[in-house]
XYZ file of C-alpha atoms in Angstrom:
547
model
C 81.567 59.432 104.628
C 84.682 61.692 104.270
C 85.113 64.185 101.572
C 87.938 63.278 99.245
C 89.272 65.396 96.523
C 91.532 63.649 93.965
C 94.584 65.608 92.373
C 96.361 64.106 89.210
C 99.559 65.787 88.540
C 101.196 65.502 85.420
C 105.338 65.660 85.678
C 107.989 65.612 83.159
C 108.286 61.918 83.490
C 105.266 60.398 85.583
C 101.567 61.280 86.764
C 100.627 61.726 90.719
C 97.513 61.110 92.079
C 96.331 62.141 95.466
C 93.238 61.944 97.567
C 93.272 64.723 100.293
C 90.426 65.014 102.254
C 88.764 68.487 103.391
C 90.981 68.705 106.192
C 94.560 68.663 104.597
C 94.896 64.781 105.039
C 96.707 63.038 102.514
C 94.884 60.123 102.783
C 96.205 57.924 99.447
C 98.348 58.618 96.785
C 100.415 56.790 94.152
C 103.099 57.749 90.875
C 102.853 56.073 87.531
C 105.653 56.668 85.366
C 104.721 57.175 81.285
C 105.686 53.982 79.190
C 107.600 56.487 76.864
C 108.586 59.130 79.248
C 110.216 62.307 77.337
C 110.971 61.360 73.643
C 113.988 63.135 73.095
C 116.091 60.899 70.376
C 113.566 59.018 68.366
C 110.067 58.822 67.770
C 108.692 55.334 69.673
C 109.355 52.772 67.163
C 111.749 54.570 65.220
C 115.831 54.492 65.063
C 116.191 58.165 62.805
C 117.310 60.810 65.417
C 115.092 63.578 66.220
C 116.257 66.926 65.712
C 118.336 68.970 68.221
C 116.202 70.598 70.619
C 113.547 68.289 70.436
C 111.168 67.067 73.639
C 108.142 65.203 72.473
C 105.337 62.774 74.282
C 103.647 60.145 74.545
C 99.343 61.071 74.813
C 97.848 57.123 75.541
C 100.747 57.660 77.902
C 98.818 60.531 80.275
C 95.357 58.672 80.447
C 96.932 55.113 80.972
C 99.256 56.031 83.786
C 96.313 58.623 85.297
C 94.360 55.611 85.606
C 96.922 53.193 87.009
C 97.940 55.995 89.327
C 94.473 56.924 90.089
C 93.277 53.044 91.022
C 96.994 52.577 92.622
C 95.777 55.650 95.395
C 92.262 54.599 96.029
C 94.229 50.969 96.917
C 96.404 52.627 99.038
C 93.563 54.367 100.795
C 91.693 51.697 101.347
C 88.749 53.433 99.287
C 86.096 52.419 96.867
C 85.981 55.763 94.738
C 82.621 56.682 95.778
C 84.454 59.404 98.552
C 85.594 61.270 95.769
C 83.681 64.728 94.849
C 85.993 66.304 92.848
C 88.944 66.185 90.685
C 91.667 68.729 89.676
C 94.136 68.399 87.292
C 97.956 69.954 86.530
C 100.067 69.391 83.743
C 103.509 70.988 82.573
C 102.819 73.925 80.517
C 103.286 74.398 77.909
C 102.886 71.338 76.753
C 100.536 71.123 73.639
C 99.383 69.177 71.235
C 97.403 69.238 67.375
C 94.168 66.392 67.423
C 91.047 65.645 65.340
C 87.946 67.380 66.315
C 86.778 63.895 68.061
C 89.915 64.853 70.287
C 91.931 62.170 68.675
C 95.999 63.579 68.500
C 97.291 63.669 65.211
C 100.202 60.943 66.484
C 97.709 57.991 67.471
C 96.761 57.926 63.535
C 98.628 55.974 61.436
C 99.402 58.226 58.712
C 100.634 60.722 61.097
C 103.113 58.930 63.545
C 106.111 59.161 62.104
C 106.228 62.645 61.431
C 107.705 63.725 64.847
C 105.776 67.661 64.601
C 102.218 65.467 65.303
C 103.256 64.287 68.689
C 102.983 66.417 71.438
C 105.666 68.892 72.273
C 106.757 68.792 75.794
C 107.064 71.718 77.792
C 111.248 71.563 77.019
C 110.565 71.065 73.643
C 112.743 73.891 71.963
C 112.620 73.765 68.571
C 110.880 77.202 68.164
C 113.245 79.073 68.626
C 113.664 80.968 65.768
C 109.454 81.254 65.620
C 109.605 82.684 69.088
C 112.259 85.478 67.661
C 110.507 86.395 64.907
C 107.154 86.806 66.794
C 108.671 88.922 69.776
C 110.348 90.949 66.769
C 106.866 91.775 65.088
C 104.789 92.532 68.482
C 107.934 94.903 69.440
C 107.515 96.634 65.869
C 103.622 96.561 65.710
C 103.589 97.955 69.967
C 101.706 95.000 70.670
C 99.859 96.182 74.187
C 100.118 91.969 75.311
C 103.558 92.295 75.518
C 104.197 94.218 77.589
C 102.576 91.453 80.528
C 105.257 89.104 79.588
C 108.810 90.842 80.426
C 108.814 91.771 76.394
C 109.277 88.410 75.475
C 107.700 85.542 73.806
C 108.700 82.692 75.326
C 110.083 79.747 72.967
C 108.417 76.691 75.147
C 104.732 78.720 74.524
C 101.817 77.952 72.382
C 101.985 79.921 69.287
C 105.844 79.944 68.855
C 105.222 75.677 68.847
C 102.349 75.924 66.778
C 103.884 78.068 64.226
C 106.836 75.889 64.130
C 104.400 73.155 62.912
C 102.918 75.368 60.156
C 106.465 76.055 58.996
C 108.444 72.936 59.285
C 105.944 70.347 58.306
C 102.907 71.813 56.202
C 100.607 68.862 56.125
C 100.894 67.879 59.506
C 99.301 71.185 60.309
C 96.941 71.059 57.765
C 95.604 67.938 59.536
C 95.524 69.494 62.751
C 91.326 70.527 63.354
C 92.572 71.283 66.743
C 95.425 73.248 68.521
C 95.067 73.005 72.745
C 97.210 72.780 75.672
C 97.539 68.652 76.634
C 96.114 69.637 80.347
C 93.256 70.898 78.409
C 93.331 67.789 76.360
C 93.263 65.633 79.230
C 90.427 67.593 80.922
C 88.798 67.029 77.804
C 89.195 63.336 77.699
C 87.883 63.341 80.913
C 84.289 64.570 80.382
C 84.084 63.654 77.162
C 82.526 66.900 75.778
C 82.212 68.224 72.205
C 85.010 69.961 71.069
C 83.288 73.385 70.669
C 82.492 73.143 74.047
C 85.944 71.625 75.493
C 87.087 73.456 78.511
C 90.451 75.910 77.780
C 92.187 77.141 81.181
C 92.549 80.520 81.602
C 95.976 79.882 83.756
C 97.236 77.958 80.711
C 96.625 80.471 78.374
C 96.996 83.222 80.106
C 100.721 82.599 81.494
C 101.782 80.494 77.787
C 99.709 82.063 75.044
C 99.309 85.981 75.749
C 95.430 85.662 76.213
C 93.694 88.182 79.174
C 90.330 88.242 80.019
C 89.909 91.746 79.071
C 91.698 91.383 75.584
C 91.687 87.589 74.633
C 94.270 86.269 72.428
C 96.524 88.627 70.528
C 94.334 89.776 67.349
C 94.356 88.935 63.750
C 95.861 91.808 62.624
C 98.996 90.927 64.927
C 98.790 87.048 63.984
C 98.578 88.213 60.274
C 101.733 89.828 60.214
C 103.316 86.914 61.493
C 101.779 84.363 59.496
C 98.607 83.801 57.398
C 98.574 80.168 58.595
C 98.565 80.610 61.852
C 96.215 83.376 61.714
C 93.422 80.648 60.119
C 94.748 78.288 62.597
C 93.903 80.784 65.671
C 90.775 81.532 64.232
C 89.481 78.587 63.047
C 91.091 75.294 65.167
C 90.839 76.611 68.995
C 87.367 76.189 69.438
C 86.318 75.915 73.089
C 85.476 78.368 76.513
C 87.483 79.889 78.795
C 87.415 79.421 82.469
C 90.005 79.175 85.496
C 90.852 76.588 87.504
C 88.681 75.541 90.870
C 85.332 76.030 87.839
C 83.601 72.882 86.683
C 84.817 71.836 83.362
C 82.462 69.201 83.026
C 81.826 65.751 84.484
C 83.340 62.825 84.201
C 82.419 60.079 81.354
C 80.685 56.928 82.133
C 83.867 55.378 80.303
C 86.757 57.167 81.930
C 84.912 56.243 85.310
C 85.306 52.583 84.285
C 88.909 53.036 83.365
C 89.766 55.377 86.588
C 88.132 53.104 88.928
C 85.579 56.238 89.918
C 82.082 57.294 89.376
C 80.247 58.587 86.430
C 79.844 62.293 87.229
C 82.361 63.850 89.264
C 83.026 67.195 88.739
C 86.029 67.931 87.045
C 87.859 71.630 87.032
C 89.666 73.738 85.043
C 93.269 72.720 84.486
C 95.932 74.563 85.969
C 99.885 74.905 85.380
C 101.514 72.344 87.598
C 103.807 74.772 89.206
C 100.600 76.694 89.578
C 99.284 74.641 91.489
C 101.514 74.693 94.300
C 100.050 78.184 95.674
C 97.034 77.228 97.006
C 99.046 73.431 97.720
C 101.053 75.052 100.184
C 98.107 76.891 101.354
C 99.569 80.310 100.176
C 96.635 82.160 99.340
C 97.905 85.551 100.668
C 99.637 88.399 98.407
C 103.574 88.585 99.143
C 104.425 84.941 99.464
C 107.205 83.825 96.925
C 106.180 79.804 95.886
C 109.037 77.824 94.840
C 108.347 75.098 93.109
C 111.844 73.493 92.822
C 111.833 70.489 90.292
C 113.784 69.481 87.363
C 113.402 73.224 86.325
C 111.749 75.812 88.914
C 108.802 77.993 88.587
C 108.326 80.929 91.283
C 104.943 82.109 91.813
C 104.064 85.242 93.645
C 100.329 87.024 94.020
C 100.639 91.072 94.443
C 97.757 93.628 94.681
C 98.845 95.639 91.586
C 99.914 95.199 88.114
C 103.480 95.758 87.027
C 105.206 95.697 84.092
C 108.389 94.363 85.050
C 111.113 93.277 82.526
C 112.039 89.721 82.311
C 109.078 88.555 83.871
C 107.918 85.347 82.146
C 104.016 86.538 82.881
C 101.728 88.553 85.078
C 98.208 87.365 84.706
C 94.688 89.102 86.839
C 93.398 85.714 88.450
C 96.101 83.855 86.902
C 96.805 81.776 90.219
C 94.350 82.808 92.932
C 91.303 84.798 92.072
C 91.263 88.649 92.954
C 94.953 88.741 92.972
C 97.496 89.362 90.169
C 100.098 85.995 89.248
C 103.762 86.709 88.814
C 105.411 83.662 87.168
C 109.279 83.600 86.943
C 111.624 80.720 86.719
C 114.758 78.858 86.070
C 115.000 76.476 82.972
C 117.342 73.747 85.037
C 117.421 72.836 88.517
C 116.768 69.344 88.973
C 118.307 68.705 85.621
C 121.531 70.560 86.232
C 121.863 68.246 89.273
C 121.145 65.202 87.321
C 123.637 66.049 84.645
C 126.599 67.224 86.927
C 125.698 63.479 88.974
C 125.776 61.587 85.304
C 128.711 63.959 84.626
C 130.822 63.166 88.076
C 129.472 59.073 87.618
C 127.985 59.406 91.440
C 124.883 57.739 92.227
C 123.313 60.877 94.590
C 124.557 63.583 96.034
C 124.751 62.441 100.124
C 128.574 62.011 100.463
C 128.976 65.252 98.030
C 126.607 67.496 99.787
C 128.644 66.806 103.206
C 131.741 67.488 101.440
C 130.428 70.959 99.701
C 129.070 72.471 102.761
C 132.738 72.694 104.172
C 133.831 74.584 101.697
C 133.574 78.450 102.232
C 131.146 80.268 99.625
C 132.553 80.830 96.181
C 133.497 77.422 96.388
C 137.313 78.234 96.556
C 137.282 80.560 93.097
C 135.029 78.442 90.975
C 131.697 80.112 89.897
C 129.267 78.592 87.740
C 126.279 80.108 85.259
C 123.341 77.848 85.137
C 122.433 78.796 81.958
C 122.717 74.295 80.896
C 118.822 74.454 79.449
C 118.719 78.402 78.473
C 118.102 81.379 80.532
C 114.213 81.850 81.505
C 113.790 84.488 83.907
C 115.026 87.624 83.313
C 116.371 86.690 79.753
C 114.031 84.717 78.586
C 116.094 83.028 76.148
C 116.787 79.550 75.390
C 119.491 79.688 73.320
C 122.040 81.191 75.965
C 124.132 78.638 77.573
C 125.635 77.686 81.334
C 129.447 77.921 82.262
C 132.091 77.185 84.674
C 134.856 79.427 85.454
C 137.692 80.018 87.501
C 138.733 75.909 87.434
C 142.292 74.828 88.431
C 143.894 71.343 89.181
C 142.629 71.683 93.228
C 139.116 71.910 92.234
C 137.189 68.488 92.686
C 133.820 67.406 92.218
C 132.125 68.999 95.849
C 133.931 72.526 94.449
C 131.432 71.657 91.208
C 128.373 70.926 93.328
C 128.910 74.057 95.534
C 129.615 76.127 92.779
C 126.347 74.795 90.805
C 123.761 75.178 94.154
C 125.083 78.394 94.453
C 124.646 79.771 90.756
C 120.913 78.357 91.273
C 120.572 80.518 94.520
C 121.845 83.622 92.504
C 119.449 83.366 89.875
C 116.614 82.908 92.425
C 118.121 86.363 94.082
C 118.346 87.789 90.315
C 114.473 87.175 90.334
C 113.791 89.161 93.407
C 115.476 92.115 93.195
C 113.482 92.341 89.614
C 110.019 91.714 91.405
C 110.563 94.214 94.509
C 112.207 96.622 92.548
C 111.067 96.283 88.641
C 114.565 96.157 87.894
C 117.812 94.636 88.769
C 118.902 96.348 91.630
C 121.836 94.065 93.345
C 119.837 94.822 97.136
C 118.256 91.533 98.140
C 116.320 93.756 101.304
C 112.876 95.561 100.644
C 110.732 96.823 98.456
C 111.380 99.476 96.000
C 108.562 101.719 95.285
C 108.390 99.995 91.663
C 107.857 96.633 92.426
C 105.738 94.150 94.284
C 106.429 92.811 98.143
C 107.769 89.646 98.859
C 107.808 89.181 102.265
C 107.811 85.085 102.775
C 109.451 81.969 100.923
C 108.125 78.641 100.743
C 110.005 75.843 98.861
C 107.737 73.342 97.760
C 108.611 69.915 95.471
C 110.487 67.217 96.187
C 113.931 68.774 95.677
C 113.924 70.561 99.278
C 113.248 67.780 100.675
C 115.740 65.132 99.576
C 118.148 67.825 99.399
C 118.533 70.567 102.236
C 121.980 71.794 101.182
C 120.269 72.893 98.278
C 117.683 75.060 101.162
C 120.393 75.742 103.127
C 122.604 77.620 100.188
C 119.687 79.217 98.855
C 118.680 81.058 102.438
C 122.237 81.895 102.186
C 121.901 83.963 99.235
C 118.906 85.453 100.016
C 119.692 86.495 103.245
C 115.697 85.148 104.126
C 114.568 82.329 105.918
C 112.781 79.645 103.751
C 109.958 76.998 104.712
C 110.390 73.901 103.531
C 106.073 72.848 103.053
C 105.736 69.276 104.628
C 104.080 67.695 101.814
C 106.511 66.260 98.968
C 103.499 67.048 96.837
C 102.786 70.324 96.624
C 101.030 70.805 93.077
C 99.456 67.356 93.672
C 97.828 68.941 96.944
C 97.160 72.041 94.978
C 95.282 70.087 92.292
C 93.203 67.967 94.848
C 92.602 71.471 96.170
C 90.879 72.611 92.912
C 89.057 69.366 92.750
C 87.614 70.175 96.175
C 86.521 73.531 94.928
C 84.827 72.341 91.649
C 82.915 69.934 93.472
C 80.711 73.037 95.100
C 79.994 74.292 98.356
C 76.611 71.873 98.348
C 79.241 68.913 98.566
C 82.206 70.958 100.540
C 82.692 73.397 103.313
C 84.469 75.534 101.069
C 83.355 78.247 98.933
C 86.693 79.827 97.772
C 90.300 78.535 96.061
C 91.453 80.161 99.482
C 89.022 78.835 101.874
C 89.961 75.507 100.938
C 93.799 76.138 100.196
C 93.942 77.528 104.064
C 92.098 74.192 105.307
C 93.946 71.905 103.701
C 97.248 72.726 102.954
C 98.367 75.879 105.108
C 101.339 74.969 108.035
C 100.218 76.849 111.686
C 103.164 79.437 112.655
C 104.846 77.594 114.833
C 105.165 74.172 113.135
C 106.471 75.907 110.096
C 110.065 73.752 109.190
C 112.232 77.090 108.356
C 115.666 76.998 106.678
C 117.734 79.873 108.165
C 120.008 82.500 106.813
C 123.560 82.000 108.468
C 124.925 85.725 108.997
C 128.509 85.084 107.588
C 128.050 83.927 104.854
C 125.226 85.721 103.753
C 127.931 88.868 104.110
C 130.406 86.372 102.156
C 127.433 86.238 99.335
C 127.387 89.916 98.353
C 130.376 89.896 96.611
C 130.319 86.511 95.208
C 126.877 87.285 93.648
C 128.316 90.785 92.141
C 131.052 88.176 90.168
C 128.161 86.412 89.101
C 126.467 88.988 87.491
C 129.846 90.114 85.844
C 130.157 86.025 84.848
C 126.171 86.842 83.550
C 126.670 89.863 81.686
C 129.914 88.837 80.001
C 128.291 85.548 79.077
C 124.934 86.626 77.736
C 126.795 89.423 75.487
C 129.043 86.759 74.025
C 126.039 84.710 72.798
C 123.912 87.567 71.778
């Protein structure tokens, strides 16, 4: 019988699950979009408009459309479920939730579901603003040693700046809440069925979203004080549970989720991990140096190094945070995808085929116009949500390809803007080497179904760059990644594997020479230096305005 892992990953809109088996063969898979999808203007049921800033969810939506998704795959396969050993499990992050100690969210209850701060708050969601501020403020003042891991920023879309926006905008809704956990932690939890003191937290989660290390935990009391009283009792007393990382057995799953995933009772279960996460060992990246794009409707870039740096603007550097024995650099860019979708809605075009052909004739710059894609805030190196995107330069010849260009390109820059900061701790404008400050990146791999419905996109960003990028053949890449983890939880007793990158090499690493590689063209890579300087100036001049 073959041995089939089983990776559920949980998008911004929809759930994946996919059954690869132990040597890198997708052999079923299926998508199962959420009934609600993201709640952005009004609570299901409901006509008053949510506040501005607002990105809520749906929970009955992530276990019924696992389960359709999950059933939907083992169809496709051709499988009865019994092949399965393991199963691993992404989610957006953070994306978090307050529930009842029986694991029940606060939503699902009646008294509760029309108060929009008991739903979930999607990863998006960015109504802490203010919260984040004020705690970034305090660590800064206080010299906070956690900080320093995160760029010197607390991110609004993390756990504590969402949780403290609960305990100040709606008082009994937080009261209520016995329990405060990430929702891939929820789900994980739902899964096995365990008691809430001994639910499973991963260590990825809150290591990259809620300032927790294994050698200091969570920020302390003393720190959580001084921001608030509340959500010192709140850290203290309602996130019961264990740490442990993802590819470790969280538990087993339930007799009844079995029944509703079409599976059997006891399959191991791991650790969740961040869905972007996920990706390095889908792609098979388990060495240091390799740059992971995950390019999706935003973009997360993951990179392993050998050593520890405190690097400013870096959204997180966690020990083991990705791959074990190797330190996880997280950076990223709040709209990609989105910025697409929004200048496609914006132009009334139905995809960007016909515009892509017509952008790539233009020469870089895109005839004078330069854009800042700022449309969804600034994560990586600002770290700031409230700074927004613009266009300059426009005149009466400009036309909707001299957008598009303009747009792909500002992505690419920020992408560059990331790795000058990671090879050399700063922003140095040279996109070559490493400075002695900073960490190697000698290899980029695009993963996610952007690069692959769009190679413009590639093709501008290797460009930029001035590198050549692989394109990874699956569409999938944090699905793979997931069903990687799965494999691992389920033991080397059941598997051949006995490492994260044992496995990650066997089933999802591309041999040299079938590698699909996107490369620089010369020309305009020289054409790129200066055109990047102007958006830097376009940056700078932008940012201060806001400030």
């Amino acid at each position: 019988m073959s041995i089939i892992a089983l990776g559920l990953d949980f998008g911004t809109e929809s759930v994946r699950a996919i059954l690869v088996d132990s040597e890198g063969c997708e052999v079923g898979s299926a998508v199962s979009s959420f009934e609600h999808g993201q709640i952005l203007d009004a609570l299901p049921g409901s006509e008053e408009p949510l506040p501005e800033r607002y990105a809520l969810q749906c929970p009955a939506d992530w276990i019924e459309s696992a389960a359709v998704a999950t059933k939907d795959a083992l169809a496709s396969a051709g499988l009865s479920g019994d092949e399965v050993v393991g199963i691993g499990v992404d989610f957006t992050s953070c994306t978090m939730l307050p529930t009842k100690r029986d694991g029940t969210p606060l939503c699902e209850l009646e008294e509760w579901k029309s108060r929009p701060l008991a739903w979930p708050k999607l990863w998006k969601h960015h109504g802490a603003l203010e919260q984040a501020d004020r705690m970034t403020t305090i660590a800064k003042e206080r010299g906070e040693s956690f900080l320093k891991r995160y760029g010197g920023v607390i991110g609004l879309e993390w756990f504590f700046p969402k949780m403290l926006e609960t305990i100040e905008g709606d008082r009994d809704v937080a009261e209520a809440a016995e329990v405060w956990l990430e929702a891939g932690d929820w789900f994980v939890w739902q899964l096995v069925g365990s008691h809430c003191d001994q639910l499973v937290r991963s260590t990825c989660q809150a290591g990259y979203k809620a300032m927790w290390s294994a050698e200091e935990g969570y920020p302390s009391q003393d720190y959580f004080q001084a921001v608030h009283p509340k959500l010192a009792e709140a850290v203290a007393n309602r996130m019961p549970g264990e740490m442990r990382s993802p590819g470790q057995v969280a538990g087993h799953l339930s007799k009844q989720m079995a029944t509703r995933f079409g599976l059997p009772a006891g399959v191991p279960v791991s650790a969740a991990i961040i869905d972007a996460h996920a990706g390095v060992p889908g792609v098979g990246a388990a060495e240091p140096g390799t740059l992971v794009m995950v390019l999706g409707t935003s973009s997360c870039h993951m990179l392993n190094a050998t050593k520890m740096m405190d690097i400013p603007g870096v959204a997180g550097v966690v020990e083991g945070g990705i791959l074990p024995g190797l330190f996880g650099y997280e950076t990223g860019q709040a709209a990609v995808g989105d910025a697409f979708a929004w200048l496609l809605k914006l132009l009334n075009r139905d995809s960007f085929d016909d515009l892509a052909k017509e952008a790539m004739k233009l020469p870089p710059g895109a005839e004078g116009v330069t854009c800042l894609d700022w449309l969804n805030g600034c994560r990586t190196p600002l770290m700031d949500g409230a700074v927004r995107g613009a266009f300059t330069g426009l005149g009466m010849q400009h036309g909707p390809a001299h957008l598009y260009l303009a747009l792909m390109e500002a992505s690419a820059f920020g992408v560059r803007w990331i790795v000058e900061l990671l090879r050399h701790g700063s922003a140095d404008r040279s996109p070559s080497g490493a400075g002695e400050s900073g960490v190697p990146i000698d290899r980029l791999i695009a993963t996610g179904g952007l690069p692959h419905h769009n190679r413009a996109f590639v093709e501008v960003y290797a460009d930029v760059l001035g590198m050549p990028i692989e394109i990874h053949p699956s569409t999938q890449g944090p699905a793979v990644g997931a069903a990687v983890l799965g494999m691992v939880a389920a033991g080397p007793e059941k598997t051949p594997f006995s490492s994260i990158a044992d496995a990650a090499s066997a089933m999802a690493a591309v041999p040299g020479d079938q590698r699909n590689l996107i490369m620089p063209r010369p020309e305009r890579t020289r054409a790129y230096e200066s055109l990047y300087d102007r958006y830097r100036q376009l940056a700078d001049a932008v940012a201060q305005q806001q400030i």
